[in-house]
Coordinates of C-alpha atoms in Angstrom, one line a residue:
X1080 CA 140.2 151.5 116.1
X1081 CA 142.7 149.4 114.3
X1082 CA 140.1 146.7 114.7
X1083 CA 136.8 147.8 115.1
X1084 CA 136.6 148.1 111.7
X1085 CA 137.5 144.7 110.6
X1086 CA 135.3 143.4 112.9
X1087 CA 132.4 145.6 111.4
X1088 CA 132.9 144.4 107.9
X1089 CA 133.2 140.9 108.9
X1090 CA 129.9 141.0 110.9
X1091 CA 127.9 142.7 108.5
X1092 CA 129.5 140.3 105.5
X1093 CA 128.2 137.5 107.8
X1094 CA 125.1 139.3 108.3
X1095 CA 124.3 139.8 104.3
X1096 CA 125.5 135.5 104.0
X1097 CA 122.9 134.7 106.0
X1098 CA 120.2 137.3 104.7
X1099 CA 121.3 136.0 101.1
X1100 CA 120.5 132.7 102.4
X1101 CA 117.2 133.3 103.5
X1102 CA 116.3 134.7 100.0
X1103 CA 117.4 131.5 98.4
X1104 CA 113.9 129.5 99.1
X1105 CA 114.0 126.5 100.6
X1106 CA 116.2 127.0 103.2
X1107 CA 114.5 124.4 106.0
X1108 CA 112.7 120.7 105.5
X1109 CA 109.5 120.4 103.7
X1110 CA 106.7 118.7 104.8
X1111 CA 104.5 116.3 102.8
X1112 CA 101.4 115.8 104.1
X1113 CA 100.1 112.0 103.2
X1114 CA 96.2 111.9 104.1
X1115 CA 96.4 108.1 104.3
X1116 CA 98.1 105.3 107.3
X1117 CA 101.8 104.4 106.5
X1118 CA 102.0 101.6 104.0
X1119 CA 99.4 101.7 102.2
X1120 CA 99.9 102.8 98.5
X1121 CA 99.6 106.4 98.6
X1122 CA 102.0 106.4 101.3
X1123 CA 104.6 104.8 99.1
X1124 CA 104.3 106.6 96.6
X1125 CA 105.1 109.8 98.9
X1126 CA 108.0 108.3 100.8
X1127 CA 109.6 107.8 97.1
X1128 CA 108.7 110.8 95.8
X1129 CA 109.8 112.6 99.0
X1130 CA 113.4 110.7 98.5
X1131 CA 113.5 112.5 95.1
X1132 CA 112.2 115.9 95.9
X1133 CA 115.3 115.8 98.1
X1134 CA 117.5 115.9 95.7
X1135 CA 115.3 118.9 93.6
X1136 CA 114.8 120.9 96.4
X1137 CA 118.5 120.1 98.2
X1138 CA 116.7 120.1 102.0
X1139 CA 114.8 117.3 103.6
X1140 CA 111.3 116.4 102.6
X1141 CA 109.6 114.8 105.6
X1142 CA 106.5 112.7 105.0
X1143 CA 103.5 113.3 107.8
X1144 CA 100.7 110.6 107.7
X1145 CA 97.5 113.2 108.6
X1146 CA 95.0 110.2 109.1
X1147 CA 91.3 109.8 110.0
X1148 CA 87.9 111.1 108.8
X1149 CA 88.5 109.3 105.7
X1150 CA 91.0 111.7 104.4
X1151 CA 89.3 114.6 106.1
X1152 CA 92.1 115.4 108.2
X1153 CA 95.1 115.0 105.8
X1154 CA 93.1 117.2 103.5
X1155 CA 92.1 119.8 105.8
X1156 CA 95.9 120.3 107.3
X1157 CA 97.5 120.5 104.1
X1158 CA 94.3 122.9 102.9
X1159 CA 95.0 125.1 106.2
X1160 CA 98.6 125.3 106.4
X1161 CA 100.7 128.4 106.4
X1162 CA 101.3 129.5 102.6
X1163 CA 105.0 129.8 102.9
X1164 CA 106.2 126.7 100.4
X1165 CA 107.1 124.4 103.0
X1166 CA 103.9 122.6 103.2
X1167 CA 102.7 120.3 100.2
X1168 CA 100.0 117.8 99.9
X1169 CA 99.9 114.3 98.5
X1170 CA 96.2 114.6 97.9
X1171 CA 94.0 111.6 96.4
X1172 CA 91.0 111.6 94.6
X1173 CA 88.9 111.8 98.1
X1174 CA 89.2 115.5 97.6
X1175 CA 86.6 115.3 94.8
X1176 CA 84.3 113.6 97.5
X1177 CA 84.4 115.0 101.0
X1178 CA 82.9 118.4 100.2
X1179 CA 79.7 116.5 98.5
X1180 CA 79.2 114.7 101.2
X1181 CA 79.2 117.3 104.2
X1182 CA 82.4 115.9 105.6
X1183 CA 84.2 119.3 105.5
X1184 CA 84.3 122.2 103.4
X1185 CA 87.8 121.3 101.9
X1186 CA 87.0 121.5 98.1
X1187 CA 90.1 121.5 95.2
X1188 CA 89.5 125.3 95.1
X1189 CA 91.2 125.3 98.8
X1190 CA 94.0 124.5 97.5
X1191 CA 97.0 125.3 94.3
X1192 CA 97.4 122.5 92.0
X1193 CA 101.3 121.5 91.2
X1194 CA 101.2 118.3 89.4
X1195 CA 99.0 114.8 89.0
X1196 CA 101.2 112.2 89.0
X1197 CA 99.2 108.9 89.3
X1198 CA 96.0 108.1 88.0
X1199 CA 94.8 104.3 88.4
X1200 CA 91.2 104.1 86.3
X1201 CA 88.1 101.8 87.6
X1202 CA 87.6 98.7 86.1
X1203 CA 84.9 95.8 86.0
X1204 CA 85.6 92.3 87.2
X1205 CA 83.7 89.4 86.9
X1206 CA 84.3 85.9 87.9
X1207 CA 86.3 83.8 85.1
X1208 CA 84.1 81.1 84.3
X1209 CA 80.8 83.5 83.9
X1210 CA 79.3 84.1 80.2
X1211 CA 80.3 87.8 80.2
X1212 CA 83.6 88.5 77.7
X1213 CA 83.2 92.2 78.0
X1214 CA 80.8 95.1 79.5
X1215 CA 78.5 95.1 76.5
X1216 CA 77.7 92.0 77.4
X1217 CA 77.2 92.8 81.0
X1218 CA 74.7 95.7 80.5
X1219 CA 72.7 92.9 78.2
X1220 CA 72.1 90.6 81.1
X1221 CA 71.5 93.9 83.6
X1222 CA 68.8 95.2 81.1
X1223 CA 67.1 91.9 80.6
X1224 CA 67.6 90.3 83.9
X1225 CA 64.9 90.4 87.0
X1226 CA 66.9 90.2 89.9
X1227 CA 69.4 92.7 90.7
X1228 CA 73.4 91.5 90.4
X1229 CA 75.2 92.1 93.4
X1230 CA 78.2 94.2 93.1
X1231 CA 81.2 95.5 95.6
X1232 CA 84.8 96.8 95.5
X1233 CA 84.5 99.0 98.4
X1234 CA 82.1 100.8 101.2
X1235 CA 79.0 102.3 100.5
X1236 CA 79.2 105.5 99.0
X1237 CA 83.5 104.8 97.9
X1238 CA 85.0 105.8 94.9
X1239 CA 84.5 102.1 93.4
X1240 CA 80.5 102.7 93.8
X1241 CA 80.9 106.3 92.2
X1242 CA 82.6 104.8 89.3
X1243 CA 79.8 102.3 89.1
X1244 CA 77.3 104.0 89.5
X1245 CA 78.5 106.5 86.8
X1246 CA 78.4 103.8 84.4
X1247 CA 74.9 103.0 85.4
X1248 CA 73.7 106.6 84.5
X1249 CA 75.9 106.8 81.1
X1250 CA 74.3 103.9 79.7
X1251 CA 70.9 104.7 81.0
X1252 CA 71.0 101.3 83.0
X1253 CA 68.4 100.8 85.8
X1254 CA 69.9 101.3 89.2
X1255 CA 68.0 98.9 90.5
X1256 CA 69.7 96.0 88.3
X1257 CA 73.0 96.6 90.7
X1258 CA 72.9 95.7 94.3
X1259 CA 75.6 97.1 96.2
X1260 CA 77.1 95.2 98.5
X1261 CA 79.3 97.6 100.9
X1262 CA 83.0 95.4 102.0
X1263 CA 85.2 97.3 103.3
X1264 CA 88.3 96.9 100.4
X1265 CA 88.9 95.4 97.4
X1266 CA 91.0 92.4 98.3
X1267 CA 88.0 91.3 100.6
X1268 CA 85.6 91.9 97.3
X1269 CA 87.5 90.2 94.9
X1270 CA 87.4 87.2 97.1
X1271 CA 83.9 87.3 97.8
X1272 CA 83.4 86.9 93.8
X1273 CA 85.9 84.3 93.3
X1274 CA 83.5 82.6 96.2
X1275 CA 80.4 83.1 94.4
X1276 CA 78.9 85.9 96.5
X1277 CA 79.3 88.3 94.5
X1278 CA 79.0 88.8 90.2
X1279 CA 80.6 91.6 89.6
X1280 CA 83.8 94.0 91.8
X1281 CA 84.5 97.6 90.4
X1282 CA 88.1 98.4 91.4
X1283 CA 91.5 99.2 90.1
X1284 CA 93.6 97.0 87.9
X1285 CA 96.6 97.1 90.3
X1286 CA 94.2 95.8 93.3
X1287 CA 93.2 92.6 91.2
X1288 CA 96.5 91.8 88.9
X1289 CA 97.1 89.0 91.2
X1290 CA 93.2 87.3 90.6
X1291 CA 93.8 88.5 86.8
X1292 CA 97.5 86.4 86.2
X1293 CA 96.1 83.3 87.8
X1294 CA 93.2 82.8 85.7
X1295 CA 90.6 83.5 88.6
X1296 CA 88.9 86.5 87.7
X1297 CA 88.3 88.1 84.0
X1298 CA 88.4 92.4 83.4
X1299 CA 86.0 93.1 81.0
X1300 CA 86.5 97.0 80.9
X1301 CA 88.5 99.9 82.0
X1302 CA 87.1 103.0 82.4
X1303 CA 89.3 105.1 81.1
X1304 CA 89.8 106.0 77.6
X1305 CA 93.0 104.8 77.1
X1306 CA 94.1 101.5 77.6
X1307 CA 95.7 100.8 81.0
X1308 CA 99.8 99.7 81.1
X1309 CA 99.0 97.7 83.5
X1310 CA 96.3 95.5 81.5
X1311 CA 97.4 96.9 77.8
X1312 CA 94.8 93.7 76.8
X1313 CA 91.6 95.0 78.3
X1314 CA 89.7 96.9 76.1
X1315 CA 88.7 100.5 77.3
X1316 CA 84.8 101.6 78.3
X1317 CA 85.5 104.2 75.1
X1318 CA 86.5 101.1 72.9
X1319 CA 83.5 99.6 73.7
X1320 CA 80.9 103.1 73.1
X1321 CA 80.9 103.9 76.4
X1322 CA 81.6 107.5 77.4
X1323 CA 82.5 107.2 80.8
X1324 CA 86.2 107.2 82.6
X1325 CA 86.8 107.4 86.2
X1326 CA 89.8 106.4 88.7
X1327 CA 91.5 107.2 91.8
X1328 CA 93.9 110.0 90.9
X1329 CA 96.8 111.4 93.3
X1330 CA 98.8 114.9 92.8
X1331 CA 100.7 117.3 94.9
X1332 CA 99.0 120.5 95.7
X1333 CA 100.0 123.7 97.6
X1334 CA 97.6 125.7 100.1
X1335 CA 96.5 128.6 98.6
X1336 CA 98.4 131.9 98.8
X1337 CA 101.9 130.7 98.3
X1338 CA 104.1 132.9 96.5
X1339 CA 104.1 132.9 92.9
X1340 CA 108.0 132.3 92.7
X1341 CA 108.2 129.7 95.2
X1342 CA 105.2 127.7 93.5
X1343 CA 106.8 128.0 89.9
X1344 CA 110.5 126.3 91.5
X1345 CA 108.2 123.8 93.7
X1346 CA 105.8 122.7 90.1
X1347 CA 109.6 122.5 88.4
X1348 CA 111.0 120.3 91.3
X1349 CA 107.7 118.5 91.0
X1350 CA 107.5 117.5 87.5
X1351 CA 111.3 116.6 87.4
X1352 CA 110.7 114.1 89.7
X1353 CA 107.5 112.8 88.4
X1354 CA 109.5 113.0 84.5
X1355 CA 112.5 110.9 86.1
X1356 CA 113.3 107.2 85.1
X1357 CA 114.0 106.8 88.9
X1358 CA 110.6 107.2 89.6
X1359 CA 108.7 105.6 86.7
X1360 CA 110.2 102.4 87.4
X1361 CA 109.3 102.8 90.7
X1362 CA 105.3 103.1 89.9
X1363 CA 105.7 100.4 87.0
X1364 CA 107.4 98.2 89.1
X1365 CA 104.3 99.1 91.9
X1366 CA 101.6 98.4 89.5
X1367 CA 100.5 102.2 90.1
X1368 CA 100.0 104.0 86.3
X1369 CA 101.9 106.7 85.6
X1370 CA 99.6 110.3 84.3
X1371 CA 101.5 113.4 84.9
X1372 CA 99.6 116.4 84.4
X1373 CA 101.2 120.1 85.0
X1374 CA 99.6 122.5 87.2
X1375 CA 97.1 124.0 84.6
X1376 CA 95.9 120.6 83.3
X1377 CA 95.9 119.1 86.7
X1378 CA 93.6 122.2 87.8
X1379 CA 91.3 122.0 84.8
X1380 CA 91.1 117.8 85.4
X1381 CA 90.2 118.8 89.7
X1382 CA 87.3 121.0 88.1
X1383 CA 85.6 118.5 86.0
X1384 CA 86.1 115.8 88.3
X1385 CA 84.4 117.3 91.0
X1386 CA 81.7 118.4 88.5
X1387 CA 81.0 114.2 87.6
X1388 CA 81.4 114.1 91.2
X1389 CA 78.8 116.6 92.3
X1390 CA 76.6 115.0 89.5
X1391 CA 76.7 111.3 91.1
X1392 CA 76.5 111.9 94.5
X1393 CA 73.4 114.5 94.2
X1394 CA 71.6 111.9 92.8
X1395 CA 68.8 110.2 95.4
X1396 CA 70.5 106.6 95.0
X1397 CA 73.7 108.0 95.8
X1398 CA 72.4 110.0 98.7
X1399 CA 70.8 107.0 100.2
X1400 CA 74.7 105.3 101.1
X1401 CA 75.4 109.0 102.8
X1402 CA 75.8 108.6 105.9
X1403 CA 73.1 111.3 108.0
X1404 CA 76.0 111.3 110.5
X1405 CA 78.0 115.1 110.3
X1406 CA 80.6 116.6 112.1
X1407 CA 78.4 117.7 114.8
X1408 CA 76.7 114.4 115.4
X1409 CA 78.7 113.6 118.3
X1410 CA 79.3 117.3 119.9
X1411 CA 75.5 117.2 119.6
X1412 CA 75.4 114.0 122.1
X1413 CA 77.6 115.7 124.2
X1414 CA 76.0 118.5 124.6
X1415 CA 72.2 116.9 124.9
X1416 CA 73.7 114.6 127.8
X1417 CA 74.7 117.6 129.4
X1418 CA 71.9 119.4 129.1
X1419 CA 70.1 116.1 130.1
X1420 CA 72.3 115.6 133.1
X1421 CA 72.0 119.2 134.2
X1422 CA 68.0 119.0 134.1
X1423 CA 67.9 115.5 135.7
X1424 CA 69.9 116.9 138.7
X1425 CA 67.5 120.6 138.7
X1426 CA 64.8 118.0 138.8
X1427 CA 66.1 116.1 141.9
X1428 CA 66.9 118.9 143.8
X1429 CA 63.4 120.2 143.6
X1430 CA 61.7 116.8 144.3
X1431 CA 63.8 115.9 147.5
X1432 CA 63.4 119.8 148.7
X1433 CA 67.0 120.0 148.4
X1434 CA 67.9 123.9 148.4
X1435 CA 70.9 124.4 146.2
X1436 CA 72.9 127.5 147.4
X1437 CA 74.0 130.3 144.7
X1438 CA 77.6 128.6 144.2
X1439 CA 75.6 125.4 143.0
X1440 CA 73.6 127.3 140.6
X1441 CA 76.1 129.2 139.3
X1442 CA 78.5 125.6 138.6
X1443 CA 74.9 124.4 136.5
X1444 CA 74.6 127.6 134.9
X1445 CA 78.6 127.8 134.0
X1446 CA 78.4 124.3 132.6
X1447 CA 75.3 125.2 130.2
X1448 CA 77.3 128.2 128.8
X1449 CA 80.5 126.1 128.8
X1450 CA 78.1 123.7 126.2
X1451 CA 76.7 126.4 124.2
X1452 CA 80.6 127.7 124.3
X1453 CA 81.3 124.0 122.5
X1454 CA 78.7 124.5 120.3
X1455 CA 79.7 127.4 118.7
X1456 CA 83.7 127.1 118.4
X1457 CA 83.7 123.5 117.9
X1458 CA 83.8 124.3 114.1
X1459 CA 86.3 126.3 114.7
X1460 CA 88.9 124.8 117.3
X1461 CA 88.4 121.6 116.2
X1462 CA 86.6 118.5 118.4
X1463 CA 89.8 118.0 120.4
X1464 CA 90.8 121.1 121.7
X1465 CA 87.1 122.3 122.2
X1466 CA 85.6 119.1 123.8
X1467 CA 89.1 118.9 125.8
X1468 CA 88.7 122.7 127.0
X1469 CA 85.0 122.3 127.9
X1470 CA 85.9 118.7 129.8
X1471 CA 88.5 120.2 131.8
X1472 CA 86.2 123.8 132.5
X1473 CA 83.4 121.6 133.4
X1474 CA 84.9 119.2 136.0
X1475 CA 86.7 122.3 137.6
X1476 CA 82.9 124.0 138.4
X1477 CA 82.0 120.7 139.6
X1478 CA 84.9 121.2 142.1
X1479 CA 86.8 118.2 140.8
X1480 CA 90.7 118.2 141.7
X1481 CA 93.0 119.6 139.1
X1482 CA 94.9 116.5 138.9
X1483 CA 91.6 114.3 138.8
X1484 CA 90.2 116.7 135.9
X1485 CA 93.0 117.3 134.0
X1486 CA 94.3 113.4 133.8
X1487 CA 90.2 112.1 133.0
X1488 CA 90.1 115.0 130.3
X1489 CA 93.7 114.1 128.4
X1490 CA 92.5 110.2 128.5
X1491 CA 88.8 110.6 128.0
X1492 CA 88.7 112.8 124.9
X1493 CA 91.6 111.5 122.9
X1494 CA 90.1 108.2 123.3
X1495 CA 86.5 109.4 121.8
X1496 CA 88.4 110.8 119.0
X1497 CA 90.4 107.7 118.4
X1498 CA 87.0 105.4 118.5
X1499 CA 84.7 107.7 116.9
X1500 CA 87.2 109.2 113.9
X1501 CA 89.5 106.3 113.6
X1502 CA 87.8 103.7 113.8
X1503 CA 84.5 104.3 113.5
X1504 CA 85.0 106.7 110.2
X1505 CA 82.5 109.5 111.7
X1506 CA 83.4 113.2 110.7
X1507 CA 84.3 115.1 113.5
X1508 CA 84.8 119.2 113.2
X1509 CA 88.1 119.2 112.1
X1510 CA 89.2 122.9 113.3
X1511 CA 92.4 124.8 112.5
X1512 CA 94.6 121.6 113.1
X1513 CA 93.0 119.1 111.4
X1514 CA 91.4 117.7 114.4

């Protein structure tokens, strides 16, 4: 007895250490979800801020690069993951975007706004030796010219075209005066003007400093309404009576429903960083412009950014460089070649006189529902786990080997998703998981 009650006390002390511990949030690694490939720019600037939120949060702060669908996935993850405080997004300015054009439903409402931290304004390039010293200038020759100027800075429908097509509607310019000439980038654009193929690139002043030092391209605006640090010389679109500013922004967000305590510490941790010399060197010495914004201000700037948004790309020019193709345009060519496949061999049977016995029929008719099945929780699952689930359910009926089905499904849908998501940029459902 002498004992026992030592032993008591020290277990339940133990027991209260670790229950104290709990209560001190965080207690495990974060995650930081990047919606972009590793080493491009918005995954340096998470890796760096990550290093630095370290030091706030004293637990690790692991960066996951969430790519494809053109930010779809990133966005959706970090928009769908469990409201606990361990899960933050670096999001970008695609989030304005995605919504407006039918690539997901992932709007800035989906999610709980901690702090902007980088905002990089568009700007208009032209070739040095042409006749244009600023954008005044420009929307002269557009107004009074016959043939169109061809202009580029990134795909079809990217946020270089939004910006320039903004402009184009502020100054009540003729749509028509601007070709757009879709190049995937804007290193690839910038070199197609210094080539002659081009007259004028929309993009960020970070993308072109190189072209601007050596003389080989000339900025004739920002569109922002405060002069750039990274082009303090270039006069702004508001300098020159033009009310229009636009950029790629990026900022850390929460999912919705996190508590309100551990979202107060995370915006503190947040802005700290985002404050600190460390890390303002770090985006100077990037070329990426500093704009911290707290939570409120950074929600308020979301709204009316995906207002201008909303406003640009429900316009018929703009709706013309949207791609038709959805999230269901390939599930729907699944599903039609299996219907197709399914009639084609009905068809057969009949004209050779074949009789197909009850097992048969019921393998046909378990494959049709397994579609319909793929139809409907597609949205849901994701393209991946439904299409992987059907695969593998379909070549079973068809009294395919367990090992045969289950190694053709593992390599066949992966692979689909890889060429049509990846590479091919075409919205997939994206599901609980992102994919």
């Amino acid at each position: 007895m002498k004992t026992f009650f030592p032993i008591v006390w020290l277990v339940a002390c133990l027991a209260t250490v670790g229950c104290n511990r709990r209560e001190q949030w965080p207690f495990r690694p974060v995650t930081l979800i990047c919606p972009w490939s590793a080493g491009g720019g918005t995954d340096r600037v998470s890796r760096q801020f990550a290093v630095q939120l370290e030091s706030e949060l004293g637990v690790p702060v692991n960066v996951v690069n969430a790519t494809g669908g053109g930010g779809v996935t990133g966005h959706t993850r970090g928009a769908t993951a469990t409201a606990d405080g361990y899960t933050l997004t670096m999001a970008t300015v695609e989030l304005n975007m995605l919504h407006w054009r039918s690539l997901c439903p992932i709007t800035p409402d989906s999610f709980e706004p901690l702090a902007m931290i980088n905002q990089d304004p568009a700007a208009i390039f032209v070739s040095a030796d042409s006749a244009w010293q600023s954008v005044r200038d420009l929307e002269v020759e557009l107004r009074q010219s016959t043939e169109s100027l061809r202009a580029s800075g990134t795909a079809a429908g990217g946020i270089w075209h939004l910006a320039l097509l903004g402009w184009l509607d502020r100054s009540d310019l003729p749509n028509e005066s601007v070709t757009w000439v879709s190049i995937n980038g804007a290193a690839p654009s910038l070199q197609e003007l210094m080539a002659g193929g081009l007259e004028i690139v929309c993009c960020s002043i970070p993308e072109a400093r190189a072209l601007i030092d050596a003389g080989e391209i000339r900025c004739l605006g920002v569109m922002s309404k405060e002069r750039s640090p990274a082009a303090p010389e270039v006069a702004t679109f508001a300098e020159q009576g033009i009310d229009w500013s636009i950029g790629a922004w990026r900022g850390l967000l929460f999912p919705q429903g996190v508590p309100a305590d551990r979202a107060r510490q995370m915006r503190r941790a947040v802005l700290n960083v985002a404050n600190s010399n460390e890390f303002r060197q770090f985006m100077a010495t990037s070329g990426f412009q500093l704009a911290v914004a707290d939570g409120d201000q950074f929600d308020a700037f979301l709204a009316q950014t995906d207002a201008d948004f909303g406003e640009i790309l429900n316009q018929p020019q703009m709706k013309q460089h949207t791609s038709v193709i959805g999230a269901y345009f390939l599930p729907s060519i699944l599903a039609t070649l299996g219907v197709a496949i399914g009639a084609f061999g009905w068809g057969v049977s009949r004209s050779t006189q074949t009789q197909c016995n009850a097992i048969e029929y019921r393998s046909l008719l378990g494959c049709a529902a397994f579609i319909c099945l793929f139809m409907v929780l597609c949205e849901t699952l994701g393209y991946v786990i439904s299409a992987g689930t059907m695969t593998l359910a379909m070549l079973l009926m068809l009294r395919v080997r367990l090992l045969i089905a289950v190694t053709v499904t593992a390599v066949t849908i992966p692979s689909l998703y890889h060429v049509f998501a990846v590479v091919l940029g075409v919205p997939l459902p994206w599901g609980w998981l992102g994919w």
